PDB file of C-alpha atoms in Angstrom:
ATOM      1  CA  UNK A   1       0.096   0.141  -0.077  1.00 83.00           C
ATOM      2  CA  UNK A   2       1.372   3.405  -0.908  1.00 92.00           C
ATOM      3  CA  UNK A   3       2.305   5.786   2.061  1.00 94.00           C
ATOM      4  CA  UNK A   4       0.650   8.881   0.980  1.00 95.00           C
ATOM      5  CA  UNK A   5       1.554  10.493   4.626  1.00 94.00           C
ATOM      6  CA  UNK A   6       5.328  10.394   4.120  1.00 96.00           C
ATOM      7  CA  UNK A   7       5.558  14.384   3.621  1.00 96.00           C
ATOM      8  CA  UNK A   8       5.704  16.708   6.376  1.00 95.00           C
ATOM      9  CA  UNK A   9       3.545  19.635   5.268  1.00 97.00           C
ATOM     10  CA  UNK A  10       0.608  17.083   3.478  1.00 98.00           C
ATOM     11  CA  UNK A  11      -1.653  15.009   5.799  1.00 97.00           C
ATOM     12  CA  UNK A  12      -3.087  11.905   4.141  1.00 97.00           C
ATOM     13  CA  UNK A  13      -6.187  10.046   5.638  1.00 97.00           C
ATOM     14  CA  UNK A  14      -8.073   7.389   3.893  1.00 97.00           C
ATOM     15  CA  UNK A  15     -11.719   6.883   3.971  1.00 97.00           C
ATOM     16  CA  UNK A  16     -12.237   3.499   2.226  1.00 96.00           C
ATOM     17  CA  UNK A  17     -11.729   4.288  -1.525  1.00 97.00           C
ATOM     18  CA  UNK A  18     -11.391   8.286  -0.778  1.00 98.00           C
ATOM     19  CA  UNK A  19      -8.057   9.860  -0.126  1.00 98.00           C
ATOM     20  CA  UNK A  20      -8.431  12.976   1.983  1.00 98.00           C
ATOM     21  CA  UNK A  21      -5.244  15.303   1.461  1.00 98.00           C
ATOM     22  CA  UNK A  22      -4.705  18.403   4.062  1.00 98.00           C
ATOM     23  CA  UNK A  23      -2.325  21.035   3.072  1.00 98.00           C
ATOM     24  CA  UNK A  24      -0.683  21.445   6.737  1.00 97.00           C
ATOM     25  CA  UNK A  25       1.237  24.359   7.139  1.00 97.00           C
ATOM     26  CA  UNK A  26      -1.028  26.267   9.130  1.00 96.00           C
ATOM     27  CA  UNK A  27       1.179  28.729  10.979  1.00 95.00           C
ATOM     28  CA  UNK A  28       2.014  29.788   7.055  1.00 95.00           C
ATOM     29  CA  UNK A  29      -1.815  29.737   5.981  1.00 96.00           C
ATOM     30  CA  UNK A  30      -0.424  26.809   4.058  1.00 96.00           C
ATOM     31  CA  UNK A  31       1.898  28.758   1.902  1.00 95.00           C
ATOM     32  CA  UNK A  32       3.593  26.123  -0.407  1.00 93.00           C
ATOM     33  CA  UNK A  33       7.085  25.634   1.081  1.00 90.00           C
ATOM     34  CA  UNK A  34       9.010  22.843   3.027  1.00 90.00           C
ATOM     35  CA  UNK A  35       8.068  20.024   1.142  1.00 92.00           C
ATOM     36  CA  UNK A  36       4.798  20.611   0.036  1.00 94.00           C
ATOM     37  CA  UNK A  37       5.706  21.351  -3.813  1.00 93.00           C
ATOM     38  CA  UNK A  38       7.493  17.891  -3.876  1.00 94.00           C
ATOM     39  CA  UNK A  39       4.947  15.884  -2.029  1.00 96.00           C
ATOM     40  CA  UNK A  40       2.011  17.155  -4.226  1.00 96.00           C
ATOM     41  CA  UNK A  41       3.879  15.986  -7.297  1.00 95.00           C
ATOM     42  CA  UNK A  42       4.763  12.502  -5.648  1.00 96.00           C
ATOM     43  CA  UNK A  43       1.285  11.884  -4.487  1.00 97.00           C
ATOM     44  CA  UNK A  44      -0.149  12.777  -7.513  1.00 97.00           C
ATOM     45  CA  UNK A  45       1.993  10.646  -9.652  1.00 96.00           C
ATOM     46  CA  UNK A  46       1.147   7.720  -6.936  1.00 97.00           C
ATOM     47  CA  UNK A  47      -2.577   8.225  -7.570  1.00 97.00           C
ATOM     48  CA  UNK A  48      -2.358   7.226 -10.994  1.00 92.00           C
ATOM     49  CA  UNK A  49      -1.039   3.876 -10.156  1.00 91.00           C
ATOM     50  CA  UNK A  50      -3.372   3.484  -7.488  1.00 96.00           C
ATOM     51  CA  UNK A  51      -6.639   1.773  -8.376  1.00 95.00           C
ATOM     52  CA  UNK A  52      -7.497   1.360  -4.781  1.00 96.00           C
ATOM     53  CA  UNK A  53      -8.400   5.091  -4.455  1.00 98.00           C
ATOM     54  CA  UNK A  54     -11.243   5.921  -6.641  1.00 98.00           C
ATOM     55  CA  UNK A  55     -11.694   9.894  -5.470  1.00 98.00           C
ATOM     56  CA  UNK A  56      -9.594  12.681  -3.661  1.00 98.00           C
ATOM     57  CA  UNK A  57     -10.269  15.468  -1.423  1.00 98.00           C
ATOM     58  CA  UNK A  58      -7.812  18.395  -1.095  1.00 98.00           C
ATOM     59  CA  UNK A  59      -8.333  20.713   1.799  1.00 98.00           C
ATOM     60  CA  UNK A  60      -6.257  23.012   3.988  1.00 98.00           C
ATOM     61  CA  UNK A  61      -5.572  23.024   7.510  1.00 97.00           C
ATOM     62  CA  UNK A  62      -6.302  26.090  10.037  1.00 97.00           C
ATOM     63  CA  UNK A  63      -7.434  29.327   8.908  1.00 96.00           C
ATOM     64  CA  UNK A  64      -6.698  29.200   4.891  1.00 97.00           C
ATOM     65  CA  UNK A  65      -7.086  26.863   1.956  1.00 98.00           C
ATOM     66  CA  UNK A  66      -3.309  27.877   0.774  1.00 97.00           C
ATOM     67  CA  UNK A  67      -1.931  31.440   0.087  1.00 95.00           C
ATOM     68  CA  UNK A  68       0.166  30.558  -2.722  1.00 88.00           C
ATOM     69  CA  UNK A  69       3.973  30.560  -2.671  1.00 79.00           C
ATOM     70  CA  UNK A  70       5.782  31.247   0.583  1.00 68.00           C
ATOM     71  CA  UNK A  71       6.815  35.061  -0.133  1.00 58.00           C
ATOM     72  CA  UNK A  72       7.946  35.567   3.159  1.00 60.00           C
ATOM     73  CA  UNK A  73      10.221  32.185   2.913  1.00 55.00           C
ATOM     74  CA  UNK A  74      11.575  33.733  -0.314  1.00 50.00           C
ATOM     75  CA  UNK A  75      12.727  36.881   1.270  1.00 48.00           C
ATOM     76  CA  UNK A  76      14.414  34.649   4.339  1.00 54.00           C
ATOM     77  CA  UNK A  77      15.911  32.091   2.099  1.00 51.00           C
ATOM     78  CA  UNK A  78      19.935  32.051   2.209  1.00 53.00           C
ATOM     79  CA  UNK A  79      20.936  33.734  -0.956  1.00 50.00           C
ATOM     80  CA  UNK A  80      22.312  30.850  -3.578  1.00 58.00           C
ATOM     81  CA  UNK A  81      23.927  32.218  -6.625  1.00 68.00           C
ATOM     82  CA  UNK A  82      22.318  30.871  -9.855  1.00 67.00           C
ATOM     83  CA  UNK A  83      22.830  31.704 -13.492  1.00 72.00           C
ATOM     84  CA  UNK A  84      19.528  33.347 -15.230  1.00 67.00           C
ATOM     85  CA  UNK A  85      19.108  30.031 -17.051  1.00 65.00           C
ATOM     86  CA  UNK A  86      19.324  27.882 -13.946  1.00 69.00           C
ATOM     87  CA  UNK A  87      16.294  29.954 -12.232  1.00 64.00           C
ATOM     88  CA  UNK A  88      14.147  29.778 -15.447  1.00 66.00           C
ATOM     89  CA  UNK A  89      14.973  26.118 -15.722  1.00 71.00           C
ATOM     90  CA  UNK A  90      13.962  25.569 -12.099  1.00 68.00           C
ATOM     91  CA  UNK A  91      10.836  27.328 -11.903  1.00 65.00           C
ATOM     92  CA  UNK A  92       9.370  26.209 -15.287  1.00 73.00           C
ATOM     93  CA  UNK A  93      10.336  22.685 -14.526  1.00 76.00           C
ATOM     94  CA  UNK A  94       8.760  22.243 -11.305  1.00 78.00           C
ATOM     95  CA  UNK A  95       5.347  24.604 -11.968  1.00 82.00           C
ATOM     96  CA  UNK A  96       5.001  22.500 -15.265  1.00 87.00           C
ATOM     97  CA  UNK A  97       5.570  19.028 -13.524  1.00 90.00           C
ATOM     98  CA  UNK A  98       2.909  19.924 -11.203  1.00 91.00           C
ATOM     99  CA  UNK A  99       0.268  21.083 -13.670  1.00 92.00           C
ATOM    100  CA  UNK A 100       0.943  17.847 -15.690  1.00 93.00           C
ATOM    101  CA  UNK A 101       0.616  15.767 -12.485  1.00 95.00           C
ATOM    102  CA  UNK A 102      -2.952  17.124 -11.892  1.00 95.00           C
ATOM    103  CA  UNK A 103      -4.043  16.459 -15.430  1.00 94.00           C
ATOM    104  CA  UNK A 104      -2.727  12.979 -15.244  1.00 95.00           C
ATOM    105  CA  UNK A 105      -4.423  11.862 -12.206  1.00 97.00           C
ATOM    106  CA  UNK A 106      -7.332   9.627 -13.162  1.00 97.00           C
ATOM    107  CA  UNK A 107      -9.458   9.741 -10.078  1.00 98.00           C
ATOM    108  CA  UNK A 108     -11.637  12.999  -9.416  1.00 98.00           C
ATOM    109  CA  UNK A 109     -10.334  15.441  -7.116  1.00 98.00           C
ATOM    110  CA  UNK A 110     -12.610  17.861  -5.303  1.00 98.00           C
ATOM    111  CA  UNK A 111     -11.045  20.896  -3.635  1.00 98.00           C
ATOM    112  CA  UNK A 112     -12.664  22.197  -0.419  1.00 98.00           C
ATOM    113  CA  UNK A 113     -11.747  25.971  -0.361  1.00 98.00           C
ATOM    114  CA  UNK A 114     -11.775  27.969   2.807  1.00 98.00           C
ATOM    115  CA  UNK A 115     -10.459  31.301   3.725  1.00 97.00           C
ATOM    116  CA  UNK A 116      -7.609  32.325   1.431  1.00 97.00           C
ATOM    117  CA  UNK A 117      -6.808  30.765  -1.871  1.00 97.00           C
ATOM    118  CA  UNK A 118      -4.376  33.146  -3.250  1.00 95.00           C
ATOM    119  CA  UNK A 119      -1.704  32.926  -6.150  1.00 91.00           C
ATOM    120  CA  UNK A 120      -0.474  29.233  -6.591  1.00 91.00           C
ATOM    121  CA  UNK A 121      -3.108  28.104  -3.880  1.00 95.00           C
ATOM    122  CA  UNK A 122      -5.902  29.363  -6.076  1.00 96.00           C
ATOM    123  CA  UNK A 123      -4.249  27.547  -9.064  1.00 94.00           C
ATOM    124  CA  UNK A 124      -4.420  24.202  -6.882  1.00 96.00           C
ATOM    125  CA  UNK A 125      -7.929  24.666  -5.940  1.00 97.00           C
ATOM    126  CA  UNK A 126      -9.145  25.426  -9.672  1.00 96.00           C
ATOM    127  CA  UNK A 127      -6.942  22.540 -11.486  1.00 96.00           C
ATOM    128  CA  UNK A 128      -9.410  20.323  -9.323  1.00 97.00           C
ATOM    129  CA  UNK A 129     -12.291  18.798 -11.000  1.00 98.00           C
ATOM    130  CA  UNK A 130     -14.761  20.291  -8.356  1.00 98.00           C
ATOM    131  CA  UNK A 131     -14.386  23.181  -6.381  1.00 98.00           C
ATOM    132  CA  UNK A 132     -16.368  23.691  -3.431  1.00 98.00           C
ATOM    133  CA  UNK A 133     -16.077  27.093  -1.289  1.00 98.00           C
ATOM    134  CA  UNK A 134     -17.005  28.019   2.080  1.00 98.00           C
ATOM    135  CA  UNK A 135     -18.689  31.328   2.522  1.00 95.00           C
ATOM    136  CA  UNK A 136     -15.657  32.937   3.865  1.00 95.00           C
ATOM    137  CA  UNK A 137     -13.497  31.911   0.786  1.00 97.00           C
ATOM    138  CA  UNK A 138     -11.365  34.620  -0.555  1.00 97.00           C
ATOM    139  CA  UNK A 139      -9.871  33.562  -3.904  1.00 97.00           C
ATOM    140  CA  UNK A 140      -7.224  35.584  -6.021  1.00 97.00           C
ATOM    141  CA  UNK A 141      -4.327  35.220  -8.268  1.00 95.00           C
ATOM    142  CA  UNK A 142      -1.845  37.473  -6.509  1.00 91.00           C
ATOM    143  CA  UNK A 143       1.191  36.947  -8.942  1.00 92.00           C
ATOM    144  CA  UNK A 144       1.173  40.309 -10.372  1.00 94.00           C
ATOM    145  CA  UNK A 145       1.014  42.327  -7.118  1.00 91.00           C
ATOM    146  CA  UNK A 146       4.322  40.509  -6.142  1.00 89.00           C
ATOM    147  CA  UNK A 147       6.099  41.454  -9.264  1.00 92.00           C
ATOM    148  CA  UNK A 148       5.565  38.017 -11.089  1.00 92.00           C
ATOM    149  CA  UNK A 149       3.598  36.892 -14.326  1.00 93.00           C
ATOM    150  CA  UNK A 150       0.446  34.832 -13.569  1.00 91.00           C
ATOM    151  CA  UNK A 151       2.050  31.700 -15.524  1.00 84.00           C
ATOM    152  CA  UNK A 152       2.037  28.754 -13.066  1.00 81.00           C
ATOM    153  CA  UNK A 153      -1.662  27.816 -14.099  1.00 87.00           C
ATOM    154  CA  UNK A 154      -3.579  30.957 -13.637  1.00 91.00           C
ATOM    155  CA  UNK A 155      -3.534  31.793 -17.301  1.00 93.00           C
ATOM    156  CA  UNK A 156      -4.667  28.178 -17.820  1.00 94.00           C
ATOM    157  CA  UNK A 157      -7.611  27.681 -15.117  1.00 94.00           C
ATOM    158  CA  UNK A 158      -9.175  31.035 -15.172  1.00 95.00           C
ATOM    159  CA  UNK A 159     -10.256  31.833 -18.531  1.00 95.00           C
ATOM    160  CA  UNK A 160     -11.845  28.418 -18.792  1.00 93.00           C
ATOM    161  CA  UNK A 161     -14.110  29.158 -15.878  1.00 92.00           C
ATOM    162  CA  UNK A 162     -15.357  32.599 -16.865  1.00 93.00           C
ATOM    163  CA  UNK A 163     -15.569  35.028 -19.797  1.00 94.00           C
ATOM    164  CA  UNK A 164     -11.834  35.914 -20.910  1.00 95.00           C
ATOM    165  CA  UNK A 165     -12.547  39.673 -20.233  1.00 96.00           C
ATOM    166  CA  UNK A 166     -13.230  38.913 -16.419  1.00 96.00           C
ATOM    167  CA  UNK A 167     -10.409  36.514 -16.141  1.00 96.00           C
ATOM    168  CA  UNK A 168      -7.794  39.046 -17.788  1.00 96.00           C
ATOM    169  CA  UNK A 169      -9.321  41.589 -14.886  1.00 97.00           C
ATOM    170  CA  UNK A 170      -8.798  39.370 -11.980  1.00 97.00           C
ATOM    171  CA  UNK A 171      -5.347  37.793 -13.403  1.00 96.00           C
ATOM    172  CA  UNK A 172      -3.796  41.469 -14.032  1.00 96.00           C
ATOM    173  CA  UNK A 173      -5.151  43.013 -11.014  1.00 96.00           C
ATOM    174  CA  UNK A 174      -4.877  40.225  -8.513  1.00 95.00           C
ATOM    175  CA  UNK A 175      -8.313  41.424  -6.804  1.00 97.00           C
ATOM    176  CA  UNK A 176      -9.824  38.901  -4.485  1.00 97.00           C
ATOM    177  CA  UNK A 177     -13.244  37.119  -5.293  1.00 97.00           C
ATOM    178  CA  UNK A 178     -15.565  35.949  -2.677  1.00 97.00           C
ATOM    179  CA  UNK A 179     -16.850  32.417  -2.200  1.00 96.00           C
ATOM    180  CA  UNK A 180     -20.188  33.892  -3.575  1.00 95.00           C
ATOM    181  CA  UNK A 181     -18.742  35.682  -6.501  1.00 96.00           C
ATOM    182  CA  UNK A 182     -16.764  32.592  -7.185  1.00 96.00           C
ATOM    183  CA  UNK A 183     -19.702  30.577  -8.141  1.00 97.00           C
ATOM    184  CA  UNK A 184     -21.436  33.502  -9.892  1.00 96.00           C
ATOM    185  CA  UNK A 185     -18.213  33.675 -12.185  1.00 95.00           C
ATOM    186  CA  UNK A 186     -18.060  29.903 -12.567  1.00 95.00           C
ATOM    187  CA  UNK A 187     -14.640  29.205 -10.534  1.00 95.00           C
ATOM    188  CA  UNK A 188     -16.644  27.124  -8.131  1.00 97.00           C
ATOM    189  CA  UNK A 189     -19.634  24.704  -8.162  1.00 98.00           C
ATOM    190  CA  UNK A 190     -21.154  25.746  -4.934  1.00 96.00           C
ATOM    191  CA  UNK A 191     -20.797  27.562  -1.736  1.00 97.00           C
ATOM    192  CA  UNK A 192     -21.260  25.917   1.538  1.00 98.00           C
ATOM    193  CA  UNK A 193     -21.309  27.035   5.218  1.00 97.00           C
ATOM    194  CA  UNK A 194     -17.729  26.611   6.746  1.00 97.00           C
ATOM    195  CA  UNK A 195     -18.856  24.230   9.179  1.00 96.00           C
ATOM    196  CA  UNK A 196     -20.372  21.868   6.346  1.00 97.00           C
ATOM    197  CA  UNK A 197     -17.372  22.141   3.656  1.00 98.00           C
ATOM    198  CA  UNK A 198     -15.172  19.374   4.700  1.00 97.00           C
ATOM    199  CA  UNK A 199     -18.129  16.881   5.178  1.00 97.00           C
ATOM    200  CA  UNK A 200     -19.697  18.054   1.943  1.00 98.00           C
ATOM    201  CA  UNK A 201     -16.643  17.382   0.177  1.00 98.00           C
ATOM    202  CA  UNK A 202     -16.037  14.054   1.338  1.00 98.00           C
ATOM    203  CA  UNK A 203     -19.660  13.075   0.811  1.00 98.00           C
ATOM    204  CA  UNK A 204     -19.240  14.098  -2.765  1.00 98.00           C
ATOM    205  CA  UNK A 205     -16.230  12.166  -3.325  1.00 98.00           C
ATOM    206  CA  UNK A 206     -17.614   9.227  -1.487  1.00 98.00           C
ATOM    207  CA  UNK A 207     -20.650   9.361  -4.267  1.00 98.00           C
ATOM    208  CA  UNK A 208     -18.121   9.729  -7.056  1.00 98.00           C
ATOM    209  CA  UNK A 209     -16.112   6.882  -5.676  1.00 98.00           C
ATOM    210  CA  UNK A 210     -19.118   4.537  -5.800  1.00 98.00           C
ATOM    211  CA  UNK A 211     -19.728   5.312  -9.602  1.00 98.00           C
ATOM    212  CA  UNK A 212     -18.240   2.967 -12.157  1.00 98.00           C
ATOM    213  CA  UNK A 213     -14.499   3.842 -12.055  1.00 97.00           C
ATOM    214  CA  UNK A 214     -13.981   3.063 -15.823  1.00 97.00           C
ATOM    215  CA  UNK A 215     -16.810   5.360 -17.062  1.00 98.00           C
ATOM    216  CA  UNK A 216     -15.963   8.121 -14.677  1.00 98.00           C
ATOM    217  CA  UNK A 217     -12.179   8.366 -15.080  1.00 98.00           C
ATOM    218  CA  UNK A 218     -12.634   8.009 -18.728  1.00 98.00           C
ATOM    219  CA  UNK A 219     -14.990  10.888 -18.859  1.00 98.00           C
ATOM    220  CA  UNK A 220     -12.554  12.805 -17.157  1.00 98.00           C
ATOM    221  CA  UNK A 221      -9.542  11.871 -19.242  1.00 97.00           C
ATOM    222  CA  UNK A 222     -11.543  13.038 -22.284  1.00 97.00           C
ATOM    223  CA  UNK A 223     -12.528  16.357 -20.644  1.00 97.00           C
ATOM    224  CA  UNK A 224      -9.080  17.026 -19.744  1.00 96.00           C
ATOM    225  CA  UNK A 225      -8.157  16.894 -23.249  1.00 96.00           C
ATOM    226  CA  UNK A 226      -9.676  20.366 -23.426  1.00 95.00           C
ATOM    227  CA  UNK A 227      -6.992  21.287 -20.288  1.00 94.00           C
ATOM    228  CA  UNK A 228      -4.028  19.672 -22.133  1.00 94.00           C
ATOM    229  CA  UNK A 229      -4.801  21.502 -25.428  1.00 94.00           C
ATOM    230  CA  UNK A 230      -5.411  24.982 -23.801  1.00 94.00           C
ATOM    231  CA  UNK A 231      -2.109  24.175 -21.594  1.00 93.00           C
ATOM    232  CA  UNK A 232      -0.096  23.563 -24.816  1.00 92.00           C
ATOM    233  CA  UNK A 233      -1.222  27.234 -25.903  1.00 93.00           C
ATOM    234  CA  UNK A 234      -0.686  29.290 -22.726  1.00 93.00           C
ATOM    235  CA  UNK A 235       1.608  27.143 -20.008  1.00 91.00           C
ATOM    236  CA  UNK A 236       4.928  27.269 -21.623  1.00 90.00           C
ATOM    237  CA  UNK A 237       4.998  31.000 -22.484  1.00 92.00           C
ATOM    238  CA  UNK A 238       3.403  31.892 -19.033  1.00 92.00           C
ATOM    239  CA  UNK A 239       5.976  29.772 -17.229  1.00 90.00           C
ATOM    240  CA  UNK A 240       8.816  31.407 -19.038  1.00 89.00           C
ATOM    241  CA  UNK A 241       7.723  34.881 -18.428  1.00 91.00           C
ATOM    242  CA  UNK A 242       7.032  34.038 -14.820  1.00 90.00           C
ATOM    243  CA  UNK A 243      10.694  32.709 -14.422  1.00 87.00           C
ATOM    244  CA  UNK A 244      12.038  35.761 -16.102  1.00 88.00           C
ATOM    245  CA  UNK A 245      10.317  38.164 -13.622  1.00 91.00           C
ATOM    246  CA  UNK A 246      11.689  36.019 -10.595  1.00 85.00           C
ATOM    247  CA  UNK A 247      14.743  37.871 -11.660  1.00 87.00           C
ATOM    248  CA  UNK A 248      13.457  41.413 -11.610  1.00 92.00           C
ATOM    249  CA  UNK A 249      13.982  44.146  -9.357  1.00 93.00           C
ATOM    250  CA  UNK A 250      10.371  44.797  -8.878  1.00 93.00           C
ATOM    251  CA  UNK A 251       9.873  41.289  -7.300  1.00 90.00           C
ATOM    252  CA  UNK A 252      12.675  41.472  -4.839  1.00 88.00           C
ATOM    253  CA  UNK A 253      10.974  44.911  -3.836  1.00 91.00           C
ATOM    254  CA  UNK A 254       7.439  43.152  -3.738  1.00 89.00           C
ATOM    255  CA  UNK A 255       8.993  40.387  -1.363  1.00 84.00           C
ATOM    256  CA  UNK A 256      11.205  42.682   0.822  1.00 89.00           C
ATOM    257  CA  UNK A 257       8.249  45.186   1.227  1.00 90.00           C
ATOM    258  CA  UNK A 258       6.204  42.402   2.442  1.00 82.00           C
ATOM    259  CA  UNK A 259       8.502  41.413   5.054  1.00 83.00           C
ATOM    260  CA  UNK A 260       9.196  44.947   6.258  1.00 86.00           C
ATOM    261  CA  UNK A 261       5.338  45.933   6.194  1.00 88.00           C
ATOM    262  CA  UNK A 262       5.984  48.892   3.890  1.00 91.00           C
ATOM    263  CA  UNK A 263       4.411  50.206   0.587  1.00 90.00           C
ATOM    264  CA  UNK A 264       6.494  48.893  -2.370  1.00 90.00           C
ATOM    265  CA  UNK A 265       7.563  50.947  -5.096  1.00 91.00           C
ATOM    266  CA  UNK A 266       7.924  49.408  -8.313  1.00 93.00           C
ATOM    267  CA  UNK A 267      10.189  50.552 -11.303  1.00 90.00           C
ATOM    268  CA  UNK A 268       9.576  48.186 -14.288  1.00 90.00           C
ATOM    269  CA  UNK A 269      13.020  46.788 -13.767  1.00 91.00           C
TER     270      UNK A 269
END
């Protein structure tokens, strides 16, 4: 049996044929750091070869689903000299791998979103097959405000869920969307009271797990061809541009001002 609980920052709990994955860095509002990125990649790859699991729930511990990349961690991390090529290769490879893993998983994945789902956190939620949100949910792609191109999945997921004009606005500004508004725009299936969110997500996963798996998984695979086609169109260029902005002075200013709790000043460099 696969040990899904081998990562520090992801809790794994089995309910018969349903696997519940909980992002578990509540002190950082489940920011993607420590071994979370690596763990998600590995677990999603494992699921591809595990016929005993027929549905998955992805949720967050504590007060948030996931606030995205660990901006504070970026600023606190020791300086490691990398060439521009090494930086771009690292960013594009890891993000592309994670997107591919989501698209490869045969089982349906339900995200149960409460509190903040920001940046990469929003992408993790929206790459799931069904998105349920609590009434307190706040969803945003916050790449641009921290000086980065929204390239790690936002340009893939958001325009498929809402009109292109609306997706452009929210991706370019990083403005937050409430749980109710997320349902109205098509980002989420339904809004639930926070106290019912995880129970309802598990119940939905159990209902899906009871369906004929070949039919269910074949339907998902067919529909994911749409995502794959769109991914071929936008993901490579988006990740390359995001990687380039990791090297920008504006991104360094955004990370520094976040830690120092001051207003950033950007110069387009």
